[in-house]
mmCIF file of C-alpha atoms in Angstrom:
data_model
loop_
_atom_site.group_PDB
_atom_site.id
_atom_site.type_symbol
_atom_site.label_atom_id
_atom_site.label_comp_id
_atom_site.label_asym_id
_atom_site.label_seq_id
_atom_site.Cartn_x
_atom_site.Cartn_y
_atom_site.Cartn_z
ATOM 1 C CA MET A 30 40.268 54.770 45.144
ATOM 2 C CA SER A 31 38.209 56.380 47.911
ATOM 3 C CA LEU A 32 39.472 58.146 51.000
ATOM 4 C CA ARG A 33 35.878 58.226 52.213
ATOM 5 C CA ARG A 34 35.747 54.425 51.975
ATOM 6 C CA LEU A 35 39.013 54.232 53.890
ATOM 7 C CA ALA A 36 37.707 56.488 56.667
ATOM 8 C CA ALA A 37 34.447 54.534 56.957
ATOM 9 C CA SER A 38 36.359 51.263 57.136
ATOM 10 C CA ALA A 39 38.563 52.611 59.939
ATOM 11 C CA LEU A 40 35.492 53.587 61.953
ATOM 12 C CA ARG A 41 33.935 50.149 61.514
ATOM 13 C CA ARG A 42 37.141 48.473 62.653
ATOM 14 C CA GLY A 43 37.585 50.624 65.743
ATOM 15 C CA GLY A 44 38.743 49.052 68.986
ATOM 16 C CA ALA A 45 42.377 48.379 68.147
ATOM 17 C CA ASN A 46 45.161 50.559 69.550
ATOM 18 C CA ASP A 47 45.214 52.506 66.292
ATOM 19 C CA GLY A 48 41.450 52.830 66.070
ATOM 20 C CA GLY A 49 41.315 50.269 63.260
ATOM 21 C CA VAL A 50 43.488 52.272 60.881
ATOM 22 C CA LEU A 51 45.929 49.453 60.032
ATOM 23 C CA ALA A 52 43.169 46.970 59.230
ATOM 24 C CA ALA A 53 41.366 49.559 57.120
ATOM 25 C CA VAL A 54 44.549 50.461 55.230
ATOM 26 C CA ARG A 55 45.282 46.804 54.482
ATOM 27 C CA ALA A 56 41.722 46.286 53.258
ATOM 28 C CA GLU A 57 42.089 49.315 50.981
ATOM 29 C CA ILE A 58 45.419 48.009 49.647
ATOM 30 C CA ALA A 59 43.789 44.667 48.848
ATOM 31 C CA HIS A 60 40.944 46.454 47.091
ATOM 32 C CA GLU A 61 43.333 48.549 44.983
ATOM 33 C CA LEU A 62 45.478 45.538 44.082
ATOM 34 C CA SER A 63 42.400 43.681 42.843
ATOM 35 C CA SER A 64 41.730 46.403 40.259
ATOM 36 C CA SER A 65 45.249 47.700 39.560
ATOM 37 C CA PRO A 66 47.906 45.120 40.495
ATOM 38 C CA SER A 67 50.921 46.841 38.917
ATOM 39 C CA SER A 68 53.634 47.868 41.404
ATOM 40 C CA SER A 69 55.645 49.926 38.891
ATOM 41 C CA PRO A 70 54.908 53.555 38.034
ATOM 42 C CA PRO A 71 53.258 53.952 34.624
ATOM 43 C CA SER A 72 55.343 55.531 31.897
ATOM 44 C CA LEU A 73 54.593 57.138 28.564
ATOM 45 C CA GLN A 74 55.996 55.096 25.698
ATOM 46 C CA SER A 75 57.608 56.939 22.807
ATOM 47 C CA GLN A 76 55.753 54.794 20.267
ATOM 48 C CA ASP A 77 52.456 55.998 21.740
ATOM 49 C CA ILE A 78 53.363 59.680 21.310
ATOM 50 C CA PRO A 79 55.601 59.649 18.224
ATOM 51 C CA ASP A 80 55.122 63.359 17.555
ATOM 52 C CA PHE A 81 56.084 64.406 21.102
ATOM 53 C CA SER A 82 58.906 63.955 23.572
ATOM 54 C CA THR A 83 58.419 63.803 27.327
ATOM 55 C CA VAL A 84 59.859 66.821 29.119
ATOM 56 C CA SER A 85 58.601 66.010 32.609
ATOM 57 C CA ASP A 86 56.737 63.062 34.110
ATOM 58 C CA ALA A 87 58.124 62.552 37.622
ATOM 59 C CA PRO A 88 56.661 59.430 39.319
ATOM 60 C CA ARG A 89 55.578 61.468 42.347
ATOM 61 C CA GLY A 90 54.637 64.595 40.418
ATOM 62 C CA GLN A 91 51.154 65.543 39.258
ATOM 63 C CA GLU A 92 51.985 67.205 35.938
ATOM 64 C CA VAL A 93 52.952 65.671 32.616
ATOM 65 C CA LEU A 94 54.736 67.955 30.148
ATOM 66 C CA LEU A 95 55.243 67.041 26.481
ATOM 67 C CA ARG A 96 57.031 68.906 23.708
ATOM 68 C CA ARG A 97 56.829 68.850 19.929
ATOM 69 C CA ARG A 98 59.409 70.973 18.157
ATOM 70 C CA ASP A 99 60.536 71.560 14.601
ATOM 71 C CA ALA A 100 62.215 74.402 12.744
ATOM 72 C CA SER A 101 59.023 76.441 12.459
ATOM 73 C CA GLU A 102 57.360 76.129 15.888
ATOM 74 C CA GLU A 103 57.232 74.525 19.321
ATOM 75 C CA VAL A 104 54.163 72.946 20.932
ATOM 76 C CA LEU A 105 54.103 72.302 24.686
ATOM 77 C CA VAL A 106 51.327 70.276 26.303
ATOM 78 C CA SER A 107 50.892 70.358 30.074
ATOM 79 C CA ALA A 108 48.332 68.031 31.680
ATOM 80 C CA VAL A 109 47.090 67.389 35.234
ATOM 81 C CA LEU A 110 44.009 65.713 36.667
ATOM 82 C CA ALA A 111 41.125 68.000 37.558
ATOM 83 C CA PRO A 112 40.167 68.277 41.255
ATOM 84 C CA LEU A 113 38.130 65.389 42.620
ATOM 85 C CA ARG A 114 34.363 65.956 42.737
ATOM 86 C CA PHE A 115 31.619 63.938 44.382
ATOM 87 C CA GLU A 116 27.999 63.221 43.645
ATOM 88 C CA GLY A 117 26.643 62.318 47.049
ATOM 89 C CA GLU A 118 29.124 59.797 48.425
ATOM 90 C CA GLU A 119 30.398 58.632 45.033
ATOM 91 C CA PRO A 120 33.421 60.213 43.315
ATOM 92 C CA LEU A 121 32.819 61.370 39.765
ATOM 93 C CA PRO A 122 35.189 60.419 36.917
ATOM 94 C CA ARG A 123 38.187 62.727 36.827
ATOM 95 C CA ASP A 124 38.766 64.952 33.827
ATOM 96 C CA ALA A 125 42.240 66.007 32.726
ATOM 97 C CA LEU A 126 43.102 69.683 32.377
ATOM 98 C CA MET A 127 45.450 70.481 29.504
ATOM 99 C CA LYS A 128 47.256 73.671 28.568
ATOM 100 C CA VAL A 129 48.657 73.788 25.055
ATOM 101 C CA PHE A 130 51.260 76.446 24.191
ATOM 102 C CA VAL A 131 52.189 77.183 20.578
ATOM 103 C CA SER A 132 55.182 79.419 19.872
ATOM 104 C CA LYS A 133 57.300 80.256 16.846
ATOM 105 C CA PRO A 134 60.999 81.198 16.885
ATOM 106 C CA ASP A 135 61.566 84.939 17.227
ATOM 107 C CA VAL A 136 57.831 85.574 16.937
ATOM 108 C CA LYS A 137 55.505 86.842 19.623
ATOM 109 C CA PRO A 138 52.988 86.261 21.134
ATOM 110 C CA VAL A 139 52.689 82.735 22.557
ATOM 111 C CA MET A 140 49.278 81.151 21.989
ATOM 112 C CA ARG A 141 47.692 79.246 24.872
ATOM 113 C CA PHE A 142 44.767 76.861 24.586
ATOM 114 C CA ASP A 143 43.065 75.676 27.785
ATOM 115 C CA CYS A 144 41.383 72.296 27.330
ATOM 116 C CA ARG A 145 39.458 69.714 29.328
ATOM 117 C CA ALA A 146 39.820 66.031 28.408
ATOM 118 C CA PHE A 147 36.930 63.982 29.719
ATOM 119 C CA ALA A 148 36.639 60.241 30.182
ATOM 120 C CA ASP A 149 34.200 58.288 28.076
ATOM 121 C CA GLU A 150 31.743 56.528 30.360
ATOM 122 C CA GLY A 151 31.446 53.683 27.863
ATOM 123 C CA ASP A 152 33.421 50.456 27.882
ATOM 124 C CA GLY A 153 36.096 51.847 25.597
ATOM 125 C CA GLY A 154 37.472 54.215 28.181
ATOM 126 C CA SER A 155 38.554 56.640 25.465
ATOM 127 C CA ALA A 156 38.589 60.391 25.917
ATOM 128 C CA ASP A 157 37.986 63.474 23.853
ATOM 129 C CA TYR A 158 38.604 67.075 24.773
ATOM 130 C CA ASP A 159 36.950 70.464 24.613
ATOM 131 C CA VAL A 160 38.727 73.780 24.223
ATOM 132 C CA THR A 161 37.624 76.071 27.063
ATOM 133 C CA ALA A 162 39.758 79.168 26.425
ATOM 134 C CA VAL A 163 42.224 80.660 23.938
ATOM 135 C CA CYS A 164 44.529 83.526 24.805
ATOM 136 C CA TYR A 165 47.982 84.845 24.026
ATOM 137 C CA HIS A 166 50.863 86.360 25.964
ATOM 138 C CA PRO A 167 54.220 87.989 25.175
ATOM 139 C CA PHE A 168 55.982 84.910 26.551
ATOM 140 C CA ALA A 169 55.039 81.626 28.218
ATOM 141 C CA GLY A 170 56.142 82.694 31.703
ATOM 142 C CA GLU A 171 53.525 85.432 31.721
ATOM 143 C CA CYS A 172 50.610 83.128 30.941
ATOM 144 C CA ASP A 173 49.263 83.079 34.491
ATOM 145 C CA ALA A 174 50.139 86.670 35.307
ATOM 146 C CA GLY A 175 48.193 89.870 34.868
ATOM 147 C CA GLU A 176 44.700 88.821 35.880
ATOM 148 C CA ASP A 177 43.404 92.306 35.008
ATOM 149 C CA LYS A 178 44.434 91.997 31.353
ATOM 150 C CA TYR A 179 41.900 91.263 28.642
ATOM 151 C CA GLU A 180 42.519 87.732 27.359
ATOM 152 C CA GLY A 181 39.753 87.428 24.816
ATOM 153 C CA PRO A 182 36.117 86.309 24.923
ATOM 154 C CA GLU A 183 34.787 83.045 26.326
ATOM 155 C CA PHE A 184 35.626 80.317 23.827
ATOM 156 C CA ARG A 185 32.012 79.163 23.719
ATOM 157 C CA ASN A 186 30.992 82.683 22.677
ATOM 158 C CA LEU A 187 33.192 82.660 19.593
ATOM 159 C CA ASP A 188 31.704 82.141 16.167
ATOM 160 C CA PRO A 189 31.146 78.362 15.720
ATOM 161 C CA GLN A 190 33.263 78.288 12.570
ATOM 162 C CA LEU A 191 36.139 79.939 14.435
ATOM 163 C CA GLN A 192 35.801 77.412 17.259
ATOM 164 C CA VAL A 193 36.059 74.546 14.763
ATOM 165 C CA ALA A 194 39.021 76.179 13.021
ATOM 166 C CA LEU A 195 40.938 76.680 16.287
ATOM 167 C CA LYS A 196 40.305 73.074 17.340
ATOM 168 C CA GLY A 197 41.523 71.968 13.905
ATOM 169 C CA TYR A 198 44.645 74.108 14.373
ATOM 170 C CA MET A 199 45.569 72.047 17.424
ATOM 171 C CA VAL A 200 44.638 68.722 15.864
ATOM 172 C CA ALA A 201 46.999 69.527 12.980
ATOM 173 C CA ARG A 202 49.757 69.877 15.593
ATOM 174 C CA GLY A 203 49.143 66.462 17.111
ATOM 175 C CA VAL A 204 46.844 67.543 19.932
ATOM 176 C CA ASN A 205 44.038 65.171 19.001
ATOM 177 C CA SER A 206 41.592 62.823 20.727
ATOM 178 C CA LYS A 207 44.171 60.034 20.784
ATOM 179 C CA LEU A 208 46.660 62.202 22.686
ATOM 180 C CA ALA A 209 43.938 63.420 25.072
ATOM 181 C CA SER A 210 42.877 59.835 25.765
ATOM 182 C CA LEU A 211 46.471 58.725 26.333
ATOM 183 C CA LEU A 212 47.209 61.566 28.747
ATOM 184 C CA HIS A 213 43.941 61.076 30.626
ATOM 185 C CA HIS A 214 44.557 57.338 31.063
ATOM 186 C CA HIS A 215 48.184 57.890 32.056
ATOM 187 C CA LEU A 216 47.307 60.485 34.700
ATOM 188 C CA VAL A 217 44.614 58.247 36.220
ATOM 189 C CA GLU A 218 46.974 55.254 36.378
ATOM 190 C CA LYS A 219 49.765 57.427 37.738
ATOM 191 C CA GLU A 220 47.593 58.695 40.570
ATOM 192 C CA ARG A 221 46.537 55.122 41.396
ATOM 193 C CA TRP A 222 50.197 54.177 41.701
ATOM 194 C CA GLN A 223 50.866 57.229 43.894
ATOM 195 C CA TYR A 224 47.879 56.376 46.087
ATOM 196 C CA MET A 225 49.121 52.799 46.506
ATOM 197 C CA ASN A 226 52.533 54.065 47.604
ATOM 198 C CA TRP A 227 50.870 56.419 50.068
ATOM 199 C CA LEU A 228 48.838 53.522 51.486
ATOM 200 C CA LYS A 229 51.919 51.314 51.816
ATOM 201 C CA THR A 230 53.784 54.059 53.673
ATOM 202 C CA LEU A 231 50.793 54.408 55.992
ATOM 203 C CA GLU A 232 50.726 50.638 56.513
ATOM 204 C CA GLU A 233 54.426 50.566 57.372
ATOM 205 C CA MET A 234 54.031 53.414 59.856
ATOM 206 C CA PHE A 235 51.079 51.873 61.716
ATOM 207 C CA SER A 236 52.601 48.366 61.614
ATOM 208 C CA LYS A 237 55.306 49.581 63.984
ATOM 209 C CA ASP A 238 52.650 50.036 66.682
ATOM 210 C CA HIS A 239 51.682 46.354 66.561
#
């Protein structure tokens, strides 16, 4: 997927009433279909995330929200793709940004772990994740409020043994490399499907001028 490629193609195909947009859009659709032919939105299968249930995964939404709950605690995992970055003219692989909330009934505070799941550049396409921050709040709704409040040191500045222990704490609750890889892959495929739908809407709109 490349909006820059789409724009360049439109410029090369200039001369039509639409400036070459329709031809460029159709070429981009053909390119996307050659690498990702599915016309149905991707979905998370329960057998792939047996420890979690899907709370939110709207086909046109950007966020995926999972929940794991038992009598002793609740774990919420929110994931979105990181903003697109470029190296020269080429887009870099997208990371996934995860927020993991751990809460216990009638107990405060709520723990929040900020994580970044990154794609493996190898053939396997698997992903692992790093913890980038750990903080806590009286309740989940306050997690993005109070920017002037102390939320703890930089995670990388913590004692290495504490870093390992906190990562292990999440792994024990099902937030492991397998889940990170699954969410990363799902978000990438979901955005491809959304992009294809956007292209098809664009094609339909410009087709009316021909």
